[in-house]
Every structure is written in structure tokens, then in C-alpha cells.
Short mmCIF file of C-alpha atoms and ligand atoms in Angstrom, two decimals:
data_model
loop_
_atom_site.label_atom_id
_atom_site.label_comp_id
_atom_site.label_asym_id
_atom_site.label_seq_id
_atom_site.Cartn_x
_atom_site.Cartn_y
_atom_site.Cartn_z
CA MET A 1 0.00 0.00 0.00
CA GLN A 2 1.24 3.48 -0.80
CA GLN A 3 2.20 5.44 2.33
CA GLU A 4 0.11 8.55 2.63
CA ARG A 5 2.09 11.59 1.58
CA SER A 6 2.59 14.23 4.24
CA ASN A 7 2.27 17.95 3.67
CA PHE A 8 3.48 21.20 5.05
CA THR A 9 0.55 22.77 6.87
CA ASN A 10 0.79 26.21 5.28
CA LYS A 11 2.89 28.48 3.15
CA LEU A 12 4.94 29.78 6.07
CA GLY A 13 5.82 26.24 7.08
CA PHE A 14 6.91 25.47 3.55
CA VAL A 15 8.93 28.64 3.12
CA LEU A 16 10.75 28.26 6.43
CA ALA A 17 11.56 24.62 5.83
CA ALA A 18 12.86 25.33 2.33
CA ALA A 19 14.81 28.31 3.66
CA GLY A 20 16.13 26.01 6.38
CA SER A 21 17.52 23.81 3.67
CA ALA A 22 18.97 26.68 1.70
CA VAL A 23 20.54 28.50 4.62
CA GLY A 24 23.48 26.42 5.73
CA LEU A 25 27.22 26.23 6.00
CA GLY A 26 27.36 27.57 2.46
CA ASN A 27 25.86 30.86 3.58
CA ILE A 28 27.85 31.22 6.71
CA TRP A 29 31.37 30.33 5.80
CA ARG A 30 31.52 29.94 2.06
CA PHE A 31 29.69 33.05 0.97
CA PRO A 32 31.68 35.51 3.13
CA TYR A 33 35.00 34.12 2.06
CA LEU A 34 34.08 34.14 -1.62
CA ALA A 35 32.79 37.70 -1.31
CA ALA A 36 36.03 38.72 0.36
CA LYS A 37 38.06 37.06 -2.34
CA TYR A 38 36.14 38.23 -5.38
CA GLY A 39 35.85 41.94 -4.98
CA GLY A 40 33.47 42.56 -2.09
CA GLY A 41 30.61 44.74 -3.30
CA THR A 42 31.05 43.58 -6.88
CA PHE A 43 30.58 39.99 -5.90
CA LEU A 44 27.53 40.92 -3.85
CA LEU A 45 25.96 42.70 -6.77
CA ILE A 46 26.64 39.93 -9.26
CA TYR A 47 25.36 37.36 -6.81
CA LEU A 48 22.17 39.32 -6.28
CA ILE A 49 21.48 39.64 -9.98
CA LEU A 50 22.08 35.94 -10.52
CA ALA A 51 19.87 35.03 -7.58
CA VAL A 52 16.81 36.86 -8.88
CA THR A 53 17.26 35.52 -12.41
CA PHE A 54 18.95 32.09 -12.54
CA GLY A 55 18.40 30.95 -8.99
CA PHE A 56 14.80 32.03 -9.18
CA SER A 57 14.11 30.20 -12.44
CA LEU A 58 15.69 26.95 -11.38
CA MET A 59 14.00 26.93 -8.05
CA ILE A 60 10.64 27.60 -9.67
CA ALA A 61 11.26 24.68 -12.02
CA GLU A 62 12.23 22.24 -9.28
CA ILE A 63 9.46 23.07 -6.85
CA SER A 64 6.91 22.92 -9.67
CA ILE A 65 8.13 19.52 -10.81
CA GLY A 66 7.74 18.25 -7.25
CA ARG A 67 4.32 19.72 -6.68
CA LYS A 68 3.03 18.69 -10.08
CA THR A 69 3.98 15.05 -9.68
CA GLY A 70 3.74 14.72 -5.92
CA LEU A 71 6.89 12.64 -6.07
CA SER A 72 10.54 12.89 -5.10
CA ALA A 73 13.21 13.25 -7.77
CA ILE A 74 13.47 9.68 -9.09
CA GLY A 75 9.76 9.20 -9.54
CA ALA A 76 9.11 12.78 -10.60
CA PHE A 77 11.32 12.91 -13.70
CA LYS A 78 10.34 9.41 -14.75
CA SER A 79 6.64 10.03 -14.45
CA LEU A 80 6.93 13.09 -16.68
CA ASP A 81 9.08 11.40 -19.30
CA LYS A 82 10.31 7.82 -19.21
CA ARG A 83 13.61 8.68 -20.89
CA PHE A 84 14.57 11.02 -18.05
CA GLY A 85 14.55 8.49 -15.26
CA PHE A 86 18.35 8.74 -15.28
CA LEU A 87 18.12 12.38 -14.26
CA GLY A 88 16.19 11.49 -11.14
CA ILE A 89 18.82 8.93 -10.24
CA LEU A 90 21.63 11.40 -10.85
CA ALA A 91 19.89 14.09 -8.80
CA SER A 92 19.31 11.64 -5.95
CA ALA A 93 22.95 10.63 -5.92
CA VAL A 94 23.89 14.17 -4.88
CA PRO A 95 22.29 14.21 -1.42
CA ILE A 96 23.43 10.64 -0.82
CA ILE A 97 27.02 11.80 -1.36
CA ILE A 98 26.66 15.11 0.46
CA PHE A 99 24.70 14.05 3.53
CA PRO A 100 27.43 11.97 5.21
CA TYR A 101 30.24 14.49 4.87
CA TYR A 102 27.96 17.44 5.61
CA SER A 103 27.18 15.70 8.90
CA VAL A 104 30.89 15.28 9.60
CA ILE A 105 31.28 19.06 9.35
CA GLY A 106 28.07 19.47 11.35
CA GLY A 107 29.78 17.42 14.05
CA TRP A 108 32.75 19.81 14.06
CA VAL A 109 30.35 22.72 14.53
CA LEU A 110 28.70 20.93 17.43
CA LYS A 111 32.09 20.31 19.00
CA TYR A 112 33.01 24.00 18.73
CA PHE A 113 29.73 24.98 20.27
CA ALA A 114 30.42 22.63 23.19
CA VAL A 115 33.94 24.01 23.63
CA PHE A 116 32.77 27.62 23.57
CA ILE A 117 29.86 27.12 25.93
CA SER A 118 32.14 25.44 28.42
CA GLY A 119 34.45 28.46 28.35
CA GLY A 120 37.14 27.01 26.12
CA VAL A 121 37.52 30.03 23.85
CA SER A 122 41.22 30.47 24.49
CA SER A 123 42.07 26.84 23.86
CA ALA A 124 39.98 26.85 20.66
CA ALA A 125 42.03 29.85 19.55
CA GLY A 126 45.26 27.85 19.82
CA ASP A 127 47.21 27.37 16.60
CA ASP A 128 46.92 23.63 16.27
CA TYR A 129 43.59 23.16 17.95
CA PHE A 130 41.54 22.51 14.84
CA THR A 131 44.06 20.27 13.09
CA THR A 132 44.62 18.25 16.23
CA PHE A 133 40.88 17.81 16.62
CA ILE A 134 40.05 16.73 13.08
CA SER A 135 43.02 14.44 12.82
CA GLY A 136 41.83 12.51 15.84
CA THR A 137 40.05 9.18 15.48
CA PHE A 138 37.27 8.86 18.01
CA GLU A 139 36.38 12.39 18.96
CA PRO A 140 35.33 13.64 15.50
CA LEU A 141 33.43 10.38 15.02
CA VAL A 142 31.50 10.88 18.23
CA TRP A 143 30.46 14.42 17.26
CA PHE A 144 29.55 13.20 13.78
CA PHE A 145 27.40 10.51 15.35
CA LEU A 146 25.64 13.03 17.59
CA PHE A 147 24.92 15.40 14.73
CA LEU A 148 23.60 12.59 12.57
CA GLY A 149 21.47 11.32 15.45
CA ALA A 150 19.88 14.74 16.01
CA THR A 151 19.06 15.00 12.32
CA ALA A 152 17.61 11.51 12.20
CA VAL A 153 15.31 12.10 15.17
CA ILE A 154 13.77 15.15 13.53
CA VAL A 155 13.31 13.48 10.16
CA LEU A 156 11.78 10.50 11.94
CA LEU A 157 9.13 12.78 13.42
CA GLY A 158 8.01 13.60 9.90
CA VAL A 159 7.31 16.61 7.73
CA GLU A 160 4.81 18.44 9.90
CA LYS A 161 5.78 17.47 13.42
CA GLY A 162 9.51 17.33 12.83
CA ILE A 163 10.82 19.40 9.93
CA GLU A 164 8.21 22.14 9.92
CA LYS A 165 8.14 22.61 13.70
CA VAL A 166 11.91 22.72 14.02
CA SER A 167 12.25 25.14 11.09
CA LYS A 168 9.62 27.48 12.48
CA VAL A 169 11.59 27.84 15.70
CA LEU A 170 15.16 27.65 14.48
CA MET A 171 14.98 29.87 11.41
CA PRO A 172 13.71 33.04 13.11
CA LEU A 173 16.14 32.39 15.97
CA LEU A 174 18.95 32.08 13.49
CA VAL A 175 18.17 35.45 11.95
CA ILE A 176 18.03 37.17 15.34
CA LEU A 177 21.32 35.66 16.47
CA THR A 178 23.02 36.50 13.19
CA LEU A 179 21.85 40.12 13.43
CA PHE A 180 23.04 40.36 17.00
CA VAL A 181 26.50 38.93 16.33
CA ALA A 182 26.85 41.08 13.19
CA ILE A 183 25.97 44.28 15.01
CA TYR A 184 28.28 43.44 17.86
CA GLY A 185 31.09 42.64 15.43
CA LEU A 186 30.74 46.04 13.81
CA THR A 187 31.48 47.76 17.10
CA VAL A 188 34.99 46.28 17.30
CA ASP A 189 37.83 48.75 16.64
CA GLY A 190 38.77 48.81 12.99
CA ALA A 191 35.62 47.03 11.85
CA MET A 192 34.48 49.96 9.74
CA ASP A 193 37.39 49.57 7.34
CA GLY A 194 36.42 45.94 7.05
CA LEU A 195 32.85 46.95 6.34
CA ALA A 196 34.02 49.15 3.52
CA TYR A 197 36.16 46.32 2.20
CA TYR A 198 33.11 44.04 2.20
CA LEU A 199 30.65 46.45 0.63
CA MET A 200 32.67 48.57 -1.79
CA PRO A 201 32.83 47.25 -5.32
CA HIS A 202 36.34 46.69 -6.66
CA MET A 203 35.69 46.82 -10.35
CA SER A 204 39.11 45.48 -11.22
CA ASP A 205 38.07 42.16 -9.71
CA VAL A 206 35.19 41.60 -12.09
CA SER A 207 35.96 38.78 -14.42
CA ALA A 208 34.40 35.69 -15.88
CA LYS A 209 35.77 33.87 -12.87
CA THR A 210 33.86 36.10 -10.47
CA ILE A 211 30.65 35.36 -12.29
CA LEU A 212 31.30 31.64 -12.38
CA ALA A 213 32.22 31.60 -8.70
CA ALA A 214 29.00 33.44 -7.88
CA MET A 215 26.97 31.01 -9.99
CA GLY A 216 28.49 27.98 -8.35
CA GLN A 217 27.84 29.40 -4.93
CA LEU A 218 24.28 30.23 -5.87
CA PHE A 219 23.34 26.68 -6.81
CA TYR A 220 24.87 25.24 -3.71
CA SER A 221 23.41 27.87 -1.47
CA MET A 222 19.88 27.52 -2.77
CA SER A 223 20.03 23.72 -2.49
CA LEU A 224 19.36 23.34 -6.21
CA ALA A 225 20.14 20.42 -8.49
CA MET A 226 19.93 17.68 -5.92
CA GLY A 227 16.28 16.84 -5.76
CA ILE A 228 15.72 18.67 -2.48
CA MET A 229 13.41 21.31 -3.84
CA ILE A 230 11.57 18.67 -5.85
CA THR A 231 10.92 16.71 -2.67
CA TYR A 232 9.88 19.77 -0.69
CA GLY A 233 7.69 20.89 -3.60
CA SER A 234 5.93 17.54 -3.47
CA TYR A 235 4.81 18.39 0.07
CA MET A 236 3.54 21.81 -0.93
CA LYS A 237 -0.16 22.45 -1.19
CA LYS A 238 -1.67 23.54 -4.48
CA GLU A 239 -3.32 26.55 -2.90
CA ASN A 240 -0.02 28.09 -1.75
CA ASN A 241 1.47 30.66 -4.09
CA LEU A 242 4.56 29.14 -5.60
CA GLU A 243 6.17 32.21 -7.13
CA SER A 244 5.98 34.33 -4.00
CA SER A 245 7.24 31.41 -1.90
CA VAL A 246 10.32 31.19 -4.09
CA ARG A 247 10.89 34.93 -3.74
CA GLN A 248 10.70 34.63 0.01
CA ILE A 249 13.07 31.68 0.17
CA GLU A 250 15.52 33.65 -1.96
CA ILE A 251 15.32 36.71 0.24
CA PHE A 252 15.91 34.56 3.29
CA ASP A 253 18.86 32.75 1.79
CA THR A 254 20.54 35.81 0.33
CA GLY A 255 19.76 37.88 3.41
CA VAL A 256 21.45 35.42 5.74
CA ALA A 257 24.46 35.12 3.44
CA PHE A 258 24.78 38.89 3.41
CA LEU A 259 24.49 39.09 7.19
CA ALA A 260 27.02 36.32 7.60
CA GLY A 261 29.43 38.46 5.63
CA LEU A 262 28.69 41.37 7.94
CA MET A 263 29.25 39.13 10.89
CA ILE A 264 32.57 37.74 9.74
CA ILE A 265 34.41 40.03 7.34
CA PRO A 266 34.65 43.27 9.34
CA ALA A 267 35.66 41.38 12.50
CA VAL A 268 38.28 39.29 10.74
CA PHE A 269 39.48 42.33 8.84
CA ALA A 270 39.97 44.26 12.06
CA PHE A 271 41.68 41.33 13.71
CA SER A 272 44.11 40.63 10.87
CA GLY A 273 44.75 44.25 9.96
CA GLY A 274 43.18 43.67 6.55
CA ASP A 275 45.39 40.80 5.43
CA PRO A 276 43.72 39.37 2.28
CA ASP A 277 45.18 35.90 2.81
CA THR A 278 43.51 35.63 6.19
CA LEU A 279 40.22 36.72 4.65
CA SER A 280 40.22 34.11 1.94
CA ALA A 281 41.26 31.20 4.10
CA GLY A 282 38.27 29.03 3.12
CA PRO A 283 37.25 26.28 5.54
CA GLY A 284 39.89 27.36 8.01
CA LEU A 285 38.26 30.74 8.34
CA MET A 286 35.46 29.45 10.51
CA PHE A 287 37.33 26.92 12.61
CA MET A 288 40.77 28.49 12.85
CA THR A 289 40.58 32.25 12.37
CA LEU A 290 37.22 33.03 13.96
CA PRO A 291 38.04 31.45 17.34
CA LYS A 292 41.09 33.72 17.45
CA VAL A 293 38.91 36.70 16.60
CA PHE A 294 36.46 35.77 19.36
CA ASN A 295 39.31 35.26 21.77
CA SER A 296 40.49 38.80 21.15
CA MET A 297 37.01 40.33 21.58
CA ARG A 298 35.35 41.53 24.72
CA PHE A 299 32.65 39.01 25.62
CA GLY A 300 34.16 36.82 22.94
CA SER A 301 33.21 33.70 24.79
CA VAL A 302 29.51 34.58 24.73
CA ILE A 303 29.58 35.85 21.16
CA GLY A 304 31.48 32.77 20.03
CA THR A 305 28.97 30.50 21.73
CA LEU A 306 26.08 32.30 20.02
CA PHE A 307 27.91 32.13 16.73
CA PHE A 308 28.46 28.38 16.87
CA ILE A 309 24.92 27.63 17.97
CA LEU A 310 23.60 29.61 15.03
CA VAL A 311 25.89 27.79 12.65
CA PHE A 312 24.68 24.57 14.21
CA PHE A 313 21.04 25.51 13.55
CA ALA A 314 21.87 26.40 9.97
CA ALA A 315 23.73 23.14 9.41
CA LEU A 316 21.04 21.08 11.12
CA THR A 317 18.13 22.36 9.03
CA SER A 318 20.19 21.76 5.87
CA ALA A 319 21.11 18.26 6.97
CA ILE A 320 17.43 17.59 7.66
CA SER A 321 16.57 18.45 4.07
CA LEU A 322 19.32 16.19 2.79
CA MET A 323 18.14 13.28 4.88
CA GLU A 324 14.47 13.89 4.13
CA THR A 325 15.21 13.82 0.41
CA ILE A 326 16.88 10.43 0.69
CA VAL A 327 14.20 9.09 3.02
CA SER A 328 11.40 10.20 0.75
CA ILE A 329 13.00 8.52 -2.23
CA ILE A 330 13.15 5.26 -0.32
CA MET A 331 9.58 5.63 0.89
CA ASP A 332 8.40 6.33 -2.67
CA LYS A 333 10.40 3.59 -4.30
CA LEU A 334 10.34 0.75 -1.82
CA ASN A 335 7.16 1.61 0.00
CA TRP A 336 8.94 1.37 3.33
CA THR A 337 7.61 3.16 6.38
CA ARG A 338 9.23 6.42 7.42
CA ARG A 339 10.71 4.70 10.46
CA LYS A 340 12.34 1.90 8.55
CA SER A 341 13.66 4.31 5.90
CA CYS A 342 15.09 6.62 8.56
CA ILE A 343 16.94 3.84 10.34
CA PHE A 344 18.33 2.61 7.06
CA VAL A 345 19.51 6.06 5.95
CA PHE A 346 21.01 6.74 9.36
CA ILE A 347 23.11 3.59 9.21
CA LEU A 348 24.06 4.17 5.60
CA ALA A 349 25.18 7.75 6.30
CA LEU A 350 27.10 6.61 9.34
CA ILE A 351 29.04 4.07 7.32
CA MET A 352 29.61 6.43 4.42
CA GLY A 353 30.68 9.32 6.65
CA ILE A 354 33.37 7.43 8.53
CA PRO A 355 35.98 7.67 5.74
CA SER A 356 35.35 11.42 5.41
CA SER A 357 35.78 11.87 9.14
CA LEU A 358 38.92 9.76 9.32
CA GLY A 359 40.34 11.28 6.14
CA PHE A 360 42.15 13.94 8.12
CA GLY A 361 43.75 11.47 10.50
CA PRO A 362 44.12 7.69 10.24
CA LEU A 363 42.97 7.66 6.60
CA GLY A 364 45.01 10.72 5.70
CA PHE A 365 47.01 8.71 3.20
CA ILE A 366 43.99 8.59 0.87
CA SER A 367 44.17 11.56 -1.40
CA TRP A 368 43.42 12.44 -4.97
CA MET A 369 44.88 15.51 -6.59
CA GLY A 370 45.68 16.85 -3.17
CA MET A 371 42.15 16.38 -1.86
CA SER A 372 41.15 14.49 1.27
CA VAL A 373 38.21 12.05 1.24
CA LEU A 374 35.84 14.82 2.35
CA ASP A 375 37.08 17.18 -0.34
CA ILE A 376 36.72 14.49 -2.97
CA MET A 377 33.08 13.91 -1.99
CA ASP A 378 32.51 17.63 -2.06
CA PHE A 379 34.12 17.97 -5.46
CA ILE A 380 32.19 15.10 -7.07
CA SER A 381 28.85 16.31 -5.78
CA ASN A 382 29.14 20.07 -6.03
CA SER A 383 31.46 20.64 -8.92
CA VAL A 384 30.59 17.75 -11.18
CA LEU A 385 27.18 16.24 -10.48
CA MET A 386 25.28 19.40 -9.60
CA PRO A 387 26.03 21.36 -12.78
CA ILE A 388 25.21 18.23 -14.80
CA VAL A 389 21.88 17.76 -13.02
CA ALA A 390 21.02 21.44 -13.32
CA PHE A 391 21.92 21.40 -17.03
CA PHE A 392 19.68 18.43 -17.79
CA THR A 393 16.90 19.87 -15.66
CA CYS A 394 16.94 22.96 -17.87
CA ILE A 395 16.93 20.87 -21.03
CA PHE A 396 14.16 18.73 -19.61
CA VAL A 397 11.99 21.71 -18.77
CA GLY A 398 12.93 23.80 -21.80
CA PHE A 399 12.55 21.17 -24.50
CA ILE A 400 10.83 18.05 -23.20
CA ILE A 401 7.97 18.98 -20.91
CA LYS A 402 8.20 22.61 -22.11
CA PRO A 403 8.22 25.72 -19.89
CA LYS A 404 4.46 25.97 -20.39
CA SER A 405 3.84 23.01 -18.10
CA ILE A 406 5.80 24.69 -15.30
CA VAL A 407 4.01 27.96 -15.97
CA GLU A 408 0.69 26.19 -15.56
CA GLU A 409 1.77 24.71 -12.27
CA VAL A 410 2.82 28.13 -10.97
CA GLN A 411 -0.52 29.57 -12.10
CA GLU A 412 -2.42 26.90 -10.18
CA GLY A 413 -5.30 28.49 -8.30
CA ASN A 414 -5.54 31.30 -10.84
CA VAL A 415 -2.56 33.35 -9.75
CA THR A 416 -0.50 35.23 -12.31
CA PHE A 417 3.10 34.21 -12.86
CA LYS A 418 4.75 37.61 -12.87
CA SER A 419 8.13 36.57 -14.21
CA GLU A 420 6.87 34.10 -16.80
CA LYS A 421 8.82 35.55 -19.74
CA MET A 422 12.09 35.79 -17.88
CA PHE A 423 11.65 32.25 -16.58
CA THR A 424 11.12 30.84 -20.04
CA VAL A 425 14.12 32.52 -21.63
CA ILE A 426 16.47 31.65 -18.80
CA ILE A 427 15.51 28.04 -18.38
CA LYS A 428 15.64 27.35 -22.10
CA TRP A 429 18.65 29.27 -23.29
CA ILE A 430 20.72 31.20 -20.82
CA ALA A 431 20.99 28.79 -17.90
CA PRO A 432 22.12 25.76 -19.93
CA ILE A 433 24.97 27.74 -21.50
CA PHE A 434 26.17 29.02 -18.14
CA LEU A 435 25.95 25.58 -16.60
CA VAL A 436 28.21 24.06 -19.21
CA LEU A 437 30.71 26.83 -18.47
CA ILE A 438 30.53 26.19 -14.73
CA LEU A 439 31.13 22.49 -15.20
CA ALA A 440 34.04 23.08 -17.55
CA SER A 441 35.63 25.61 -15.25
CA SER A 442 35.34 23.58 -12.08
CA VAL A 443 36.74 20.48 -13.70
CA ALA A 444 39.52 22.53 -15.25
CA SER A 445 40.36 24.10 -11.94
CA ALA A 446 40.46 20.74 -10.17
CA LEU A 447 42.79 19.39 -12.81
CA GLY A 448 44.99 22.36 -12.13
CA ILE A 449 44.51 23.93 -15.55
CA PHE A 450 43.49 27.13 -13.86
CA THR A 451 42.09 27.87 -10.47
CA ILE A 452 38.91 29.62 -9.55
N1 LIG B 1 22.25 25.12 0.83
C1 LIG B 1 23.10 24.69 1.88
C2 LIG B 1 24.08 25.75 2.28
O1 LIG B 1 24.07 26.84 1.86
C3 LIG B 1 23.95 23.57 1.51
C4 LIG B 1 23.26 22.39 1.23
C5 LIG B 1 23.71 21.69 0.24
C6 LIG B 1 22.22 21.98 1.98
C7 LIG B 1 23.11 20.57 -0.05
C8 LIG B 1 21.61 20.88 1.71
C9 LIG B 1 22.05 20.19 0.68
O2 LIG B 1 24.92 25.43 3.09
#
């Protein structure tokens, strides 16, 4: 018997859950460091333009496909056109690859929260603290396990009682905390120069690379091209306005990314005296530089604790969407109960995540083109599979089921689709071209031909 499909209770529930998926580690550490690296205000502007055009169109397409079919990715593409079953499988592979390693990083965040709340700010600011921690064997595994467990419990509770409830509490809390930490950070001596650095456009930095970097970030940040929005769309009610929901999710996602930049860049700038290398440190920025910044601040222990709990919330709601997407595929395909699917996915993710966790310590000898296990997973999913999935999704919508069928879904309940023309042109022509470029450039940069 088919399990009955759950639903989000209302539009707010849907928007907050989808925003919960979109707002994650990508917003909080990746966006600020990319913005710092690619010309501050210029990057912001380019990102914004891309978000309201490309991001918007792809998200509209994915949510519509989900709501139209009432199925998760594998079933959805196949039911619309038999030949595109492969696309559903490809899209579903992305969360299966991402979820385990995302939870490993989620575990690190949880660990930092625990250290900060127990007053360990000065030890966390030590030079080797982070490397010593991640190269350990048991400790990172334990935190990974805890993070995964928390995610699994919420997904087990289901769409309404688990995901929606948690998102409705955590997402507003996240915004308040982010605002608070950002405002506090701006009061630190020297932060104003950092603010200028973040917001002022540096036109000399505009290049094709900046645009490609912004595009790549956009897809990741909006949780596109991995079946997540298809799954969440399948839980959306027909009477909720799809276009305005997408606008709201976008504002949420971009708003938090912007605030994260405000929270991090001026403070790090002040701390490092404006050293560009410190600002573009990538993953290390959050776990290595920020603890030092907090350690040098007044009330740094409290601010640091708030910071890591907000990052934890962001990571948790994203992990929930990853797990839910996998669980819903299993429920659709195998007709298993939610409980059985959750237990299965939990165990699978645990097994798959172990190599990523140990890849910085006991399994450190495994490397490919200088990347650790975790980086390899990240590269395959984000830089290779996602652009491919997004590309085929555009082709699928543009030429197989035709933009008209998406337009009709958006117009459900007699609402007008305000950006219909823009949507059609982008999904059919502009997005596919850009996606091929993104794929080519990320593969080229991994192979060392040039770096982005
Ligand atoms: N969108 C999330 C972020 O910005 C990342 C994410 C990727 C979440 C994949 C879920 C799935 O961090």
C-alpha cells in the first residue's frame, strides 16, 4: 500500500523549511569568504542579480516539478518522461554523497559549540587546535554521530511534526542571532574599514571567474540540483502561491548570506589588519581564524557561543533536508515506512561518513589531486554532479515537458506568474549555457589547468 504523503501545513511552514535547507554552512562560511576574495561589493551585486534571475528560475522549475507530480526526484522525472529516469537517479545521488560528509562538518560545529559554551575560547584559539581535533580518530566520530542522530530524530518525526516545527523555531532564531552577532562585530575597533572592504565594489576584480564563482555558490546555497526542492515541492499544497514562496526563500537565503558576511568580514578584517590571505582562508576561516577573533574580543566567549549555535542551527536544518530527500526517495520507491527508511539512511550515512571523518587522520594517506576524502566527496557532488543535473533539468523543462507546463503549475489556483517571460528565456537558453561553463571551469580548476 502506498504510504500517505505528508504535507506542510501552510505556506509559512513550507517557506521556512525550504529556507532552512537553503541556509546552511554555504551561507555562513563559504559566501563571506568568496565575497572577500572576489571583490566585495562587486561579488555581492553579481550574486544578487544571478539570484533573482537564474536561482529564481531553477527553483521555480524544481518546486513545480515536485508539486506537479507529488513525487521525489526519481519518480518525478520518470513520471513526466520515461527517458529522463536517469536524471532522477543522478539528482538523488547528490544528497546521498553530500549528507554523510555534511554531517561530519556538522559534528565539528557541534564540538566547537560545546567548547565555547564550556568556556574554552582560548584553547579553541590555539594554533593547532583545529588540526589536532580533526586528525583525531574517536572524537570527531562521536560528534559526527551526535549530529547525525539529532538530524535523524527530527526526520523520523516527519514533515509536519519534525521538519516544519523545528524550522519554524530555528529559522527566526537564526536570523536574530546573526543580526546580533553582526551588530556586535561592527562595534569592534577597525571594523568599519572591514565593512568598507566588504561592501565597496572593486571593479578590477570583475571577471568571468567572479561570475562563475558566484553562480556555483548560488546553486549550492539555494540547495538546487539535488532533488531537495523537488521533494519539498511535493509536500507543498496547491493553494499556496509558488512564485511568492520562491521569492521569500531567496530573500531569506541571500539575506542570511549577506548578514554572515557582515558578521565575519569586518571582524576578521579588524583582527588581521586587513590581510587578504587571512580573509580568503576558506574552511579554516570558521574553525581556525574566527576562534582567534572571538578570543580577542570583549565578551568573545559569549559571542562565540552564540555564533556556533547559530551555525549549528543552519547546518542542522540543511542536513534535515538532505536526509528527508533520501528518506522520501526510499519511501516512494520501496514503500517502506518512514521509520524503517530513517533507520536505514542513518546507518548508511554513518558508514559512508566514517571515511570522510577519518580522512584527516588515520585515513590521511587517501588523497586524490591533493584532496582528502571529504574534499573528494565535495568535489564530485558540487562541482561535477550538480552542474550536470542542473543542465539536464533545464533541457528537460525547456525542450521536453516545455516551460508551459511549469508555468501552468505556478498559475495553479488562478494566480499570475509575474516573471513568466524571464523564466522561459532563462531556463531554455541562458541557464544551460552558463551551466556548461561552470562544469568546464570547475573540472579545469580541479585538474589544475586554472584555479577559480
Ligand atoms: N544550501 C546549503 C548551504 O548553503 C547547503 C546544502 C547543500 C544543503 C546541499 C543541503 C544540501 O549550506
